[in-house]
Coordinates of C-alpha atoms and ligand atoms in Angstrom, one line a residue:
X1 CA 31.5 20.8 3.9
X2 CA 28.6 23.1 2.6
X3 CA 25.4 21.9 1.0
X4 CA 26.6 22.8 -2.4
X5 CA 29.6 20.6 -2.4
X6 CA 28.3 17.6 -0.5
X7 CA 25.8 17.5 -3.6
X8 CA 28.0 18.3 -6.2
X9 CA 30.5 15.5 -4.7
X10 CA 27.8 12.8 -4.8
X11 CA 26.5 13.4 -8.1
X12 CA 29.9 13.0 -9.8
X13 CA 30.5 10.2 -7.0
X14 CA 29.5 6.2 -7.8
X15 CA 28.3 5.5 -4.7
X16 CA 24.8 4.9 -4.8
X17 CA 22.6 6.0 -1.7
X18 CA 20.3 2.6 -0.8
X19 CA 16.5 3.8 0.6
X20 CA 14.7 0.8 1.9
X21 CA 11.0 2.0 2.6
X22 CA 9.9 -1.7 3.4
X23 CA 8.6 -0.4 6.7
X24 CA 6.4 2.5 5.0
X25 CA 5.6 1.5 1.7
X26 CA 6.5 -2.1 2.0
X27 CA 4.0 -2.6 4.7
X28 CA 1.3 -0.3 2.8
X29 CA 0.5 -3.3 0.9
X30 CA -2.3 -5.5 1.2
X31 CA -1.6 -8.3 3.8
X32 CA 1.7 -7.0 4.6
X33 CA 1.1 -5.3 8.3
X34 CA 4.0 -6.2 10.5
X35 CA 3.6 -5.7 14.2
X36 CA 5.7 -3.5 16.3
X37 CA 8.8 -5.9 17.5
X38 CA 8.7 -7.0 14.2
X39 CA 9.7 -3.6 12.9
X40 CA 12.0 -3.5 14.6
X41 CA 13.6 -6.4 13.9
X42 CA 13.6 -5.7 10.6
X43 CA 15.2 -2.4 11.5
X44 CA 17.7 -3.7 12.9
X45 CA 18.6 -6.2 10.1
X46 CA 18.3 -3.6 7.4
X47 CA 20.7 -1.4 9.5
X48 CA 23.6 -4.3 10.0
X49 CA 22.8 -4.8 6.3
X50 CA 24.4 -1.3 5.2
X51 CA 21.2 0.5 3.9
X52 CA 21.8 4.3 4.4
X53 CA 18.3 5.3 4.9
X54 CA 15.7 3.6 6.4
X55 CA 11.9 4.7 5.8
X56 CA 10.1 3.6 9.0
X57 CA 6.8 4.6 8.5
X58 CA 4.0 7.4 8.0
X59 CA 3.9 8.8 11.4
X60 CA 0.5 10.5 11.2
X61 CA -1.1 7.3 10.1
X62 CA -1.6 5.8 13.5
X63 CA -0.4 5.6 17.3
X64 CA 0.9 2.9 16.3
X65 CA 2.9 3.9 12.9
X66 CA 4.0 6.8 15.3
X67 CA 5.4 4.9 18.0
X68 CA 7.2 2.6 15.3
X69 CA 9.2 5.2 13.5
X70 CA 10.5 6.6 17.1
X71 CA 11.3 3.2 18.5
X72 CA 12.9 2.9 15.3
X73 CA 14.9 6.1 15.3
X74 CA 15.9 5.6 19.0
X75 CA 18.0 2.1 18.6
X76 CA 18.9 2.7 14.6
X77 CA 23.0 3.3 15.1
X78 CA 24.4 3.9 11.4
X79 CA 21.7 4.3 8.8
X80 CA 19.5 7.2 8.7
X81 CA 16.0 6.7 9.7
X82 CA 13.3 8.5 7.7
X83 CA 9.3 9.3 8.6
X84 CA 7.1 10.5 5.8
X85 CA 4.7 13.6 6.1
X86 CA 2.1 14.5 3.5
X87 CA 2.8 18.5 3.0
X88 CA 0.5 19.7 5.5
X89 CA 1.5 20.9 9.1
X90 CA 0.3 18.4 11.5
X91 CA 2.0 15.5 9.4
X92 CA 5.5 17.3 9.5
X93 CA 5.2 18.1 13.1
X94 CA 4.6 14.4 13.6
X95 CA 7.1 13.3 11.6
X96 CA 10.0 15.7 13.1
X97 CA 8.7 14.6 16.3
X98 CA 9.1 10.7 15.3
X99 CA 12.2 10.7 13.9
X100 CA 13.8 13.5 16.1
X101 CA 15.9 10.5 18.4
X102 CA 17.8 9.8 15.1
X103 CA 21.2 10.0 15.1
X104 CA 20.3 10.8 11.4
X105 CA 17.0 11.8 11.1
X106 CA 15.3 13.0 8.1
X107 CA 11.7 14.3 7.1
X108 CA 9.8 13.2 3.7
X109 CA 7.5 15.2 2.9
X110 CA 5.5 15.1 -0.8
X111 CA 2.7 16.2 -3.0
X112 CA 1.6 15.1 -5.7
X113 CA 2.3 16.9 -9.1
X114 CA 0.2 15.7 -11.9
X115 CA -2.7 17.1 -13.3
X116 CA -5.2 14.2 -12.5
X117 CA -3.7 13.9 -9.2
X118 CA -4.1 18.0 -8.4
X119 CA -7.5 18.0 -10.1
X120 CA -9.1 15.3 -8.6
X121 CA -7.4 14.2 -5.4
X122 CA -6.0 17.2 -4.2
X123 CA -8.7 19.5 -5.8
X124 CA -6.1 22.3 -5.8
X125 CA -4.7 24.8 -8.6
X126 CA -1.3 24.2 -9.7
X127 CA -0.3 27.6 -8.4
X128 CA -1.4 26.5 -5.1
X129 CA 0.0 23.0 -4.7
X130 CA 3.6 25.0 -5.8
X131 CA 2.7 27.0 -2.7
X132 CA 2.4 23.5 -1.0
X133 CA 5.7 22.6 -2.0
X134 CA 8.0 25.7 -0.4
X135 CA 5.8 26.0 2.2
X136 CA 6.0 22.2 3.5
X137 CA 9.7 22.0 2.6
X138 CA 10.6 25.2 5.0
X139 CA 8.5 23.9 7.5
X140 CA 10.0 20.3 7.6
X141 CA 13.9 22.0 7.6
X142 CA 13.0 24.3 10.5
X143 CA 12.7 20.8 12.3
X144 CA 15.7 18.7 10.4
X145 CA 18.4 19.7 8.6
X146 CA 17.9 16.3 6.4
X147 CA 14.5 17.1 4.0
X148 CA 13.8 15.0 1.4
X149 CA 10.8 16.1 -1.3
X150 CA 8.7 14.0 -3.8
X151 CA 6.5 14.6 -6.2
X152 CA 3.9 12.2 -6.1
X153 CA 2.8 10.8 -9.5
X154 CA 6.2 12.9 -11.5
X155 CA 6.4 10.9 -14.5
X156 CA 3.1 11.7 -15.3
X157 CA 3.5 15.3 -14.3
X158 CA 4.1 18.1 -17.2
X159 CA 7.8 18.8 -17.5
X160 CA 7.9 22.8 -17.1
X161 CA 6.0 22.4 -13.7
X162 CA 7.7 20.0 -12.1
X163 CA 10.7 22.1 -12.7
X164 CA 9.2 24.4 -11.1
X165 CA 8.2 22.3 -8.1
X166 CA 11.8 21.0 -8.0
X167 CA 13.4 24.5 -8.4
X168 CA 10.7 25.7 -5.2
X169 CA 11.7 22.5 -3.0
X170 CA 15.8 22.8 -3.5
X171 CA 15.3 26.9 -2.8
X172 CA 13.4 26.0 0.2
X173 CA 16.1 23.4 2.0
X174 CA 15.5 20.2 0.5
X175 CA 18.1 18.1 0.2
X176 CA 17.1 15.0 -1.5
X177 CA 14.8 15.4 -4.8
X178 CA 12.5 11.9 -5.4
X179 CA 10.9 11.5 -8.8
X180 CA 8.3 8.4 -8.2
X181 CA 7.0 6.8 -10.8
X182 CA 3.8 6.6 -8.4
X183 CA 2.0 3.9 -10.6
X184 CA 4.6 2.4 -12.3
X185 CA 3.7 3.7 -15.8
X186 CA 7.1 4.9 -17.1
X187 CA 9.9 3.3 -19.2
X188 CA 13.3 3.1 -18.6
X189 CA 14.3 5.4 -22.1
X190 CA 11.7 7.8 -20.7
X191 CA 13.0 8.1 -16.6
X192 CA 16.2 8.4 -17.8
X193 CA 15.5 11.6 -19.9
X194 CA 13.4 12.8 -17.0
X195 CA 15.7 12.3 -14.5
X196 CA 18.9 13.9 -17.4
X197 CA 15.9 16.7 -18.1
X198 CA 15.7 17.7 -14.1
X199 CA 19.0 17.4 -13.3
X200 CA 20.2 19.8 -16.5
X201 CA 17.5 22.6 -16.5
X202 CA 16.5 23.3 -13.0
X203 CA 18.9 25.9 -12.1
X204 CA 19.5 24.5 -8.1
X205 CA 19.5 20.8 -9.5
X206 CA 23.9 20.3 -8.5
X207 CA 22.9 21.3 -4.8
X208 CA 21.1 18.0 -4.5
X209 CA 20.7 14.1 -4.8
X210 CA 18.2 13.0 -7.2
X211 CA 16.1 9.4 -6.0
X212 CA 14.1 7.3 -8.0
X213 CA 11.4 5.8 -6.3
X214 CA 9.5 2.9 -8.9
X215 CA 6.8 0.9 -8.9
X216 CA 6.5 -2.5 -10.7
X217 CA 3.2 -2.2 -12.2
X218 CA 4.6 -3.2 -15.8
X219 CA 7.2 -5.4 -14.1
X220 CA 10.0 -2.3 -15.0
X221 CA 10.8 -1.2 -11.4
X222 CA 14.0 -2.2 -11.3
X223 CA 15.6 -1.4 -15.2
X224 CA 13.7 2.2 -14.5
X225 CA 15.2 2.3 -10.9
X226 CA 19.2 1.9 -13.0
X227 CA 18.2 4.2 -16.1
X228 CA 17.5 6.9 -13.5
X229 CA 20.9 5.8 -11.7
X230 CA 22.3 6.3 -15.4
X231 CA 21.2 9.7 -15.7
X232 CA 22.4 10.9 -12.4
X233 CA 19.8 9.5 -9.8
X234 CA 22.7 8.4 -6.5
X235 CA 19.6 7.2 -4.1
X236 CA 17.6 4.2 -5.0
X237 CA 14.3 3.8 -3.1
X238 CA 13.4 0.0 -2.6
X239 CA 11.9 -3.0 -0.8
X240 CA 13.0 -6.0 0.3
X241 CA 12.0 -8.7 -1.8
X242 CA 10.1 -5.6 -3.7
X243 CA 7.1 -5.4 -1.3
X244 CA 4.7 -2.7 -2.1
X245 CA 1.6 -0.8 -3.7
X246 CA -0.2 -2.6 -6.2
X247 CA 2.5 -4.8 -8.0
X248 CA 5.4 -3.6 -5.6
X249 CA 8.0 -1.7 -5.5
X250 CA 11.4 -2.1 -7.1
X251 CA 13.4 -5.1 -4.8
X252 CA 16.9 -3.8 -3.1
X253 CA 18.7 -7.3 -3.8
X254 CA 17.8 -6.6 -7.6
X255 CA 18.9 -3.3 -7.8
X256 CA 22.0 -4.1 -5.4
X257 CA 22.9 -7.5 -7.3
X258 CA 22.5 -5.6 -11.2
X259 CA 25.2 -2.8 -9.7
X260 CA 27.5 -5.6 -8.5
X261 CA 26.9 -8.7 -10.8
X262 CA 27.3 -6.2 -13.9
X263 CA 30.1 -3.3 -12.9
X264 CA 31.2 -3.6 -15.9
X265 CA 28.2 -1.7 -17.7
X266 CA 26.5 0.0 -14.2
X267 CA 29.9 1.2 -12.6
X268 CA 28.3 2.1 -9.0
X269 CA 28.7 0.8 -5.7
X270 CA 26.4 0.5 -2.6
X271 CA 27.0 0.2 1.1
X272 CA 24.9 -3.4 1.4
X273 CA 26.4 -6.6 2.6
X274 CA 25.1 -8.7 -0.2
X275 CA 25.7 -11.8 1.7
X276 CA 22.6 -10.9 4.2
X277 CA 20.1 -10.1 1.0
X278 CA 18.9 -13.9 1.7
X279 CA 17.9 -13.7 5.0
X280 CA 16.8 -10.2 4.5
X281 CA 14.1 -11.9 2.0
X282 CA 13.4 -14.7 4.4
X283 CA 12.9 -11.9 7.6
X284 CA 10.8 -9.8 5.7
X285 CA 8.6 -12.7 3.9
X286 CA 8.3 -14.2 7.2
X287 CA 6.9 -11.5 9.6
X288 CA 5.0 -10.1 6.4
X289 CA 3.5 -13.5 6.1
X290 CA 4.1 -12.4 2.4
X291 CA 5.3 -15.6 0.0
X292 CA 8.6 -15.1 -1.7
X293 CA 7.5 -16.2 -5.3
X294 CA 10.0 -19.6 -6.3
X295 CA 11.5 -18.3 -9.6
X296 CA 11.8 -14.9 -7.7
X297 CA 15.3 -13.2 -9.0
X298 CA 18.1 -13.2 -6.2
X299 CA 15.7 -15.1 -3.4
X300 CA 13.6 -17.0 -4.9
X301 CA 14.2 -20.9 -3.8
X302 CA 15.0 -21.8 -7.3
X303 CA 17.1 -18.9 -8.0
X304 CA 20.1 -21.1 -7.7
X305 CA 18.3 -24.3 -8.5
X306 CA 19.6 -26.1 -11.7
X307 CA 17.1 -28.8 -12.9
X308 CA 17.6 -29.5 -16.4
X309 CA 20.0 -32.3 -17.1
X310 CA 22.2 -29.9 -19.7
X311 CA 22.5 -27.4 -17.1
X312 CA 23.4 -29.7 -14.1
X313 CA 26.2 -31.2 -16.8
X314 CA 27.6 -27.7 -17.3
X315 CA 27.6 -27.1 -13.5
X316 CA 29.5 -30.0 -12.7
X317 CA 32.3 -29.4 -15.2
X318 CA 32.3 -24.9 -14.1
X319 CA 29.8 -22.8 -12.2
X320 CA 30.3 -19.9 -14.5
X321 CA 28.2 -22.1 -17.4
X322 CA 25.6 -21.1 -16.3
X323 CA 25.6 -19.1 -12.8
X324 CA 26.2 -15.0 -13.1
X325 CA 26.8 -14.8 -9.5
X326 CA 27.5 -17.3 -6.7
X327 CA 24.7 -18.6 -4.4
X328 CA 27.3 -17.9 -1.3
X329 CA 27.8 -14.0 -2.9
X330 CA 23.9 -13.2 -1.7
X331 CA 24.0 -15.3 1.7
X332 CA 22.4 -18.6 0.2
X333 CA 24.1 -21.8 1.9
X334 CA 24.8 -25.2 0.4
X335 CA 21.8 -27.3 2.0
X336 CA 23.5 -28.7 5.1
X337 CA 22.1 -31.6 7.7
X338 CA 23.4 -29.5 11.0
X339 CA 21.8 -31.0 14.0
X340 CA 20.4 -33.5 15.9
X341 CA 18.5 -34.0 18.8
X342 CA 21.9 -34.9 20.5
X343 CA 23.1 -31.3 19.8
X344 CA 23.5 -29.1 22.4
X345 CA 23.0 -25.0 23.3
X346 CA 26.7 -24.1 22.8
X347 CA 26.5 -26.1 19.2
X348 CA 23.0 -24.5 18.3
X349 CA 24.1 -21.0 19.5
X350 CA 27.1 -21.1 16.7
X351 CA 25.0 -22.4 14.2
X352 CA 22.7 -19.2 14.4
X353 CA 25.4 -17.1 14.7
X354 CA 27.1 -19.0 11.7
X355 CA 23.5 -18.3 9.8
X356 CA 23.4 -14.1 10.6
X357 CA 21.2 -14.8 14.0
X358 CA 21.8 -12.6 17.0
X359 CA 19.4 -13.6 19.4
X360 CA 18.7 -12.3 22.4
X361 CA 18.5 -14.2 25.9
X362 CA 15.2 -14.8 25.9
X363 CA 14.5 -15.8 22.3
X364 CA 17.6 -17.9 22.2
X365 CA 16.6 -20.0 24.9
X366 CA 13.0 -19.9 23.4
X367 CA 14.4 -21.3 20.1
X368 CA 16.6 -23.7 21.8
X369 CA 13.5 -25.7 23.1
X370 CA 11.5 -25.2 20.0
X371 CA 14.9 -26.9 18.4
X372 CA 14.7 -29.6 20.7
X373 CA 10.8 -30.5 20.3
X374 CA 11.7 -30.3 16.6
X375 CA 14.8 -32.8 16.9
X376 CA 12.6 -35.1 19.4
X377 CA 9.8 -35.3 16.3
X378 CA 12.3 -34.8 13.2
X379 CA 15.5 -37.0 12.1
X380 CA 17.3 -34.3 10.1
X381 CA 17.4 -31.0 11.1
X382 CA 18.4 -28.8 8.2
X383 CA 19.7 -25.2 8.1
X384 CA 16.4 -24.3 6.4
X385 CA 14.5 -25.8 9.5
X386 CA 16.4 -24.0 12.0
X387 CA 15.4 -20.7 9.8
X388 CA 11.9 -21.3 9.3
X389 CA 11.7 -22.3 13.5
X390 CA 14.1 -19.0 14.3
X391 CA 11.9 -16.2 12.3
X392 CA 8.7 -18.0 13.2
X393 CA 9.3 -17.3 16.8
X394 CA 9.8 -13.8 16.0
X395 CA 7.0 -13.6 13.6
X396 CA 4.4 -15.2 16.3
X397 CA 6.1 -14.0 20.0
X398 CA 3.5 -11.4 21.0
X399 CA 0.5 -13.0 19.5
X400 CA -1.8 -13.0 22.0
X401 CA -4.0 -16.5 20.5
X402 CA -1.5 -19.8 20.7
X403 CA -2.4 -23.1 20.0
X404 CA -2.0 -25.4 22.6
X405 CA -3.3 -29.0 21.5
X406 CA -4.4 -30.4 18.3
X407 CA -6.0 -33.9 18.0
X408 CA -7.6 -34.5 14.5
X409 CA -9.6 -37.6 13.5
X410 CA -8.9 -38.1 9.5
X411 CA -9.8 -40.9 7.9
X412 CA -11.8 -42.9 4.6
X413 CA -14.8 -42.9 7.3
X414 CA -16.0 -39.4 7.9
X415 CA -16.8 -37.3 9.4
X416 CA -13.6 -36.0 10.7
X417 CA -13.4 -34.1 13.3
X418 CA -10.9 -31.9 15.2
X419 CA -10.5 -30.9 19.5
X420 CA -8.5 -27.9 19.7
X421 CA -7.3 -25.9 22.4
X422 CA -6.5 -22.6 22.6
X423 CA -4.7 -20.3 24.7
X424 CA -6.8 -16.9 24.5
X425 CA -5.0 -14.0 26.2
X426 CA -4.4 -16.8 29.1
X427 CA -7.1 -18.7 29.1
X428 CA -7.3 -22.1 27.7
X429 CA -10.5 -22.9 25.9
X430 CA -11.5 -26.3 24.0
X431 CA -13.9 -27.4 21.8
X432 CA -14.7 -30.3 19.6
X433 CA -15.8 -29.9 15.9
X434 CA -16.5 -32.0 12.6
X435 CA -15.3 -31.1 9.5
X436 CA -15.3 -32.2 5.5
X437 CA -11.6 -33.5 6.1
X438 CA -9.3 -32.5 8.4
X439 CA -8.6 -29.0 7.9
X440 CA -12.2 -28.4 7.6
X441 CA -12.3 -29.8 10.9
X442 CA -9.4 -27.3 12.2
X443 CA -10.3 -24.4 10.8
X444 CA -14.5 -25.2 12.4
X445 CA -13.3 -25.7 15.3
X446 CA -11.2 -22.2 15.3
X447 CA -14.4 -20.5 14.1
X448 CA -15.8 -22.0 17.1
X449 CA -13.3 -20.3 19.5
X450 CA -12.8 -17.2 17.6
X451 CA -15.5 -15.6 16.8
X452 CA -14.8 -13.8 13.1
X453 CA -16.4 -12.9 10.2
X454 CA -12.8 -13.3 7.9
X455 CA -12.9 -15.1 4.2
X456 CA -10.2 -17.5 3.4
X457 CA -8.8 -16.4 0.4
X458 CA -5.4 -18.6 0.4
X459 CA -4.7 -22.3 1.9
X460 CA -1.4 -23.2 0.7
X461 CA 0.8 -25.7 1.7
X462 CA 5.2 -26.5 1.3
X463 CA 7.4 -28.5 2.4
X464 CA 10.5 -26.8 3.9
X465 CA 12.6 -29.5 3.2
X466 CA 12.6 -33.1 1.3
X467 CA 11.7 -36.2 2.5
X468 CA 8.3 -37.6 4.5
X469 CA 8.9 -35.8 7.7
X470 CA 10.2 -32.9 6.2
X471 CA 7.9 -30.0 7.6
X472 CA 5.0 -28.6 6.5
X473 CA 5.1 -24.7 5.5
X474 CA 0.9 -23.8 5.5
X475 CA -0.1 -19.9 4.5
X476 CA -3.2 -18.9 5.3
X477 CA -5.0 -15.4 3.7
X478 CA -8.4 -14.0 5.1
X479 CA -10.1 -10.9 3.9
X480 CA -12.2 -8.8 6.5
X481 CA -14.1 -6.0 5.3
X482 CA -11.8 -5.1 2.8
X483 CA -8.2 -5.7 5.2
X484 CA -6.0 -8.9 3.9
X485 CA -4.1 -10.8 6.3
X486 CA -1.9 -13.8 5.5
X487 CA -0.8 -16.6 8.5
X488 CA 2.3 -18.9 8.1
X489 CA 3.8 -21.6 10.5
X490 CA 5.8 -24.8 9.9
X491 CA 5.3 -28.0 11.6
X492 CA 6.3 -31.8 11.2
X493 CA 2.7 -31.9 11.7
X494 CA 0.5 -30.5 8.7
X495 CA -2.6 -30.1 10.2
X496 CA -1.0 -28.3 13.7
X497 CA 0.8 -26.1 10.8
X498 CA -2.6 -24.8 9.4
X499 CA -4.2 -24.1 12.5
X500 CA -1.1 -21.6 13.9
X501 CA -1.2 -20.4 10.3
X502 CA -5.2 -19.6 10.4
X503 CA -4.0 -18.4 13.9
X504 CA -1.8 -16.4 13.4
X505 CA -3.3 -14.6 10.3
X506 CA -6.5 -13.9 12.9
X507 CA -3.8 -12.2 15.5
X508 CA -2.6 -9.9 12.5
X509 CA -6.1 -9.3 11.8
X510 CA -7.0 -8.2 15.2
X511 CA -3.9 -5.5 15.0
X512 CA -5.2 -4.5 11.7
X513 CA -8.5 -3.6 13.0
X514 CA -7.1 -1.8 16.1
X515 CA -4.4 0.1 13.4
X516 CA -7.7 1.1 11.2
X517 CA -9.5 2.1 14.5
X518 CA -6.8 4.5 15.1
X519 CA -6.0 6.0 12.1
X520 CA -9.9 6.6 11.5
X521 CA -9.6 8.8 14.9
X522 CA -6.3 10.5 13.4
X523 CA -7.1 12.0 10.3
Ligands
LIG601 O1 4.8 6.0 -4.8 C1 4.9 7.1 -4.4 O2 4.7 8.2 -5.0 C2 5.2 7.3 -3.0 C3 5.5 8.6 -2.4 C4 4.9 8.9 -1.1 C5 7.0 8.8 -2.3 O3 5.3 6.3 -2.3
LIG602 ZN1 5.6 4.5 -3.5

C-alpha cells in the first residue's frame, strides 16, 4: 500500500492512533524521573495495553535518556516505539540510532513555529526555521521510513505559515503531522478549526495523519484532544494519568474512556484494553512517586465511590442511576479480603496474575516474602495491599539506600528520638537521633546518614486500606537546587513508611543529579 492510500484510508477510518509519551513528556515533569527498569516496565505495560506508539524519551538528553529509548525499542514487540529529536543533526542521528532496534521505529523531530518562540528562543527568521523544517524532516527519513513532525507552540503560530511548514514537512517524508498546543492556551471551537483549516488547505494534507498533542494548562487537554479528533486528527498524544509540563498533558484513560463511554456522539475506536487503564494509573503513579489526585476522572480512588445517601439508594436499586461506565470496564475490582498469612506461593502467584501481574522469577519470589512479612504483621490482606507491596518493589529494587531497622521512641515525654540503620551501597551504618516527634526524629537521623542539602516540600500520609492496621501510604517531596523528587512506601508501620519514603525520594534525587550531570556534558 503506498503512502498516499495508507493516509487517505486512516483519515476516512475511526480508528484512532493512541501516542503515549509518558516516558518523554510524562517524565519531563517536575518530580516525575523514573529510573531505567522502571521504564521499562512501564514499556512493557503500555505495550500489553494496546497503545500503537510509544514515546520513550529525548535521546540526546542524556546517556541515560539514550540507553532508555534503545532498551525500549529492543524488547517493545507490537507498538511502535518513538525517540524525539529537536531539528538539528546530532539529535536525529541520536534518535535514529536509539530507536533503530524497533520493530517499528519512528523519529520526532520538531521546531517550534510561533513568532515569540522563533523570535526569542530560537532567534531565527521565519524563512530560516522553514529551512529547519525540510531540512530536519529529510534527514530523519533517510534513517526511518516512519517521521513524525511538530510544530512546537502551533496554535499560537499564524495560519499561512504553518501551512507552509506543514506543506515543507509532508513534501519532505513526514508521515505524521502534530499540532501541540505547547502551552495549553487553545479552545476546543478553535483546535478544531485549526486542525479542519490544515487538513483542507494544505495541498499534501490527505498523504498524512494529523495528531493533537495538548496540554492542560486551562484544564482543556482532553475536550481539545476530541475536537481535533472531530476535525480529522486519527492520533491522540497522551499520558497516563495525564503526567506532564506545567499542568500535564491530556490523560489516555480520559481520552480512551470519552471514545468508548460516549460512541454514540465520538464514533471512534482505539486499540487499548481499557480494563488495564487502572493499573496503568497505579504503575505509573507509583514509580513516578507522582499522587493520583482522589476525585481524579477514570482513576481516581473515588472515581467509583458513591457517598451520598441518595446516590448509594439509586445504586442499590440500578447501577446505571448514576454510574456512566462500570468500575470493572477500566480494570477497578470490587475491594476483596484475598489472603492470609496461611496462603501459599501457588495461591499468591494466581492472585497476581488474576490482578494483570506478570512477574518475573526473581521479583515474584521477592514479593512472595514481602507478602508474607505483611500477613505475619497484618490480619487482612486486601487486593489494594498486594498492589501497593507489588509496584513498590518495582519502584524501590535498584535503589542503592534501604532501610534496615527502625526503632523510634514517641511519647507525651519528649524528646523522641529515632536509631536507624541503613544499608548504604552495602554497608550498614547506625545512628541515634532526637527529634520534635517522631518523624522529626526519622527524618534527623537520615540527615545524619545522608548527607543532603534537599528541602521537604510534601509529608503526606494515607491509609491504603480501612481499619487500624490498615497500612500507611507516606509521600515524601524534596527540592534540590531547583530538581523535585517525591518518595512513596507503605507499611503497617507509619513511621518505617516515612523513612523508605524520605529514602527513596533521596535515591531519585541522586539519579537526578547524575541525569543533570550528563546532560550538562551533552548539549
Ligand atoms: O508540547 C510540545 O510542544 C511538545 C513537542 C515537543 C511535541 O511536547
Ligand atoms: Zn508537550
Amino acid at each position: 500500500m503506498t503512502d498516499q492510500s495508507k493516509a487517505d484510508k486512516s483519515a476516512s477510518s475511526d480508528r484512532i492512533l493512541i501516542f503515549d509519551t509518558t516516558l518523554r513528556d510524562g517524565e519531563q515533569c517536575p518530580g516525575a524521573t523514573m529510573t531505567f527498569e522502571e521504564k521499562l516496565e512501564v514499556a512493557d505495560y503500555l505495550d500489553a495495553m494496546g497503545v500503537d506508539i510509544i514515546e520513550a524519551g529525548f535521546p540526546i538528553a542524556s546517556d541515560g535518556d539514550f540507553e532508555a529509548v534503545r532498551a525500549v525499542a529492543e524488547r517493545v514487540k507490537n507498538a511502535t516505539v518513538a525517540g524525539l529529536a529537536r531539528a538539528g543533526k546530532k539529535d536525529i542521528a541520536r534518535a535514529g540510532e536509539a530507536v533503530r532496534q524497533a520493530v517499528k521505529p519512528r523519529i520526532h523531530t520538531f521546531v517550534s513555529t510561533s513568532p515569540v518562540h522563533m523570535k526569542y528562543k530560537l532567534q531565527k527568521e521565519p524563512e530560516e526555521v522553514l529551512d529547519l523544517v525540510t531540512a530536519s524532516v529529510t534527514l530523519a527519513r533517510n534513517l526511518v521510513d516512519d517521521v513524525e513532525w511538530s510544530a512546537e507552540d502551533a496554535t499560537r503560530t499564524e495560519h499561512d505559515y504553518l501551512c507552509r511548514c506543514v506543506e515543507a514537512a509532508i513534501k519532505a517524508g513526514a508521515t505524521t503531522i502534530n499540532i501541540p498546543d505547547t502551552v495549553g492556551y487553545t479552545v476546543p471551537e478553535e483546535y478544531f478549526a485549526l486542525i479542519s483549516m490544515l487538513r483542507e488547505r494544505v495541498p499534501n494534507a490527505d498523504q498524512v495523519i494529523f495528531s493533537t498533542h495538548c496540554h492542560n494548562d486551562l484544564g482543556l487537554a482532553v475536550a481539545n484532544s476530541l475536537a481535533g479528533v472531530k476535525a480529522g486528527a486519527r492520533q491522540i498524544e497522551c499520558t497516563i494519568n495525564g503526567i506532564g509540563e506545567r499542568a500535564g498533558n491530556a490523560a489516555l484513560e480520559e481520552v480512551v474512556m470519552a471514545m468508548k463511554t460516549r460512541a454514540d456522539t465520538l464514533p471512534y475506536r482505539t486499540g487499548v484494553d481499557t480494563t488495564k487503564l487502572a493499573r496503568a494509573s497505579r504503575l505509573v503513579s507509583t514509580v513516578t512517586n507522582f499522587p493520583v489526585q482522589y476525585n481524579k476522572a477514570i482513576v481516581g480512588r473515588n472515581a467509583f465511590a458513591h457517598e451520598s445517601g441518595i446516590h448509594q439508594d439509586g445504586m442499590l436499586k440500578h447501577n446505571q442511576t448514576y454510574e456512566i461506565m462500570t468500575p470493572e470496564s477500566v480494570g477497578v475490582g470490587k475491594t476483596s479480603l484475598v489472603m492470609g498469612k496461611h496462603s501459599g506461593r501457588a495461591a499468591f502467584r494466581s492472585k497476581l496474575k488474576e490482578m494483570g501481574y506478570d512477574l518475573g522469577d526473581n521479583a515474584f519470589q521477592d514479593a512472595f516474602q514481602r507478602f508474607k512479612e505483611l500477613a505475619d504483621r497484618k490480619k487482612h490482606v486486601y487486593d489494594e495491599d498486594l498492589e501497593s507491596l507489588v509496584d513498590e518493589g518495582i519502584a524501590h529494587a535498584h535503589e542503592s539506600m534501604k532501610v534496615v531497622s527502625l526503632t523510634v521512641i514517641a511519647g507525651t515525654i519528649g524528646p523522641q528520638s529515632a536509631t536507624l540503620t541503613l544499608d548504604i551501597d552495602g554497608t550498614h551504618q547506625t545512628v541515634q537521633s532526637a527529634g520534635n516527634g517522631p518523624v522529626d526524629a526519622t527524618f534527623n537521623a537520615i540527615k545524619s546518614l545522608v548527607d543532603h542539602q534537599a528541602r521537604l516540600q510534601l509529608y503526606q500520609v494515607h491509609a491504603v486500606t480501612q481499619g487500624t492496621d490498615a497500612q500507611a501510604e507516606v509521600s515524601v517531596r524534596l527540592e534540590e537546587d531547583g530538581r523535585v523528587v517525591t518518595g512513596r512506601a507503605a507499611d503497617p508501620d507509619t513511621l518505617v513508611a516515612s523513612a523508605r519514603a524520605y529514602l527513596s525520594a533521596l535515591n531519585k534525587l541522586q539519579v537526578k543529579r547524575q541525569k543533570t550531570a550528563q546532560a550538562q556534558q551533552a548539549i
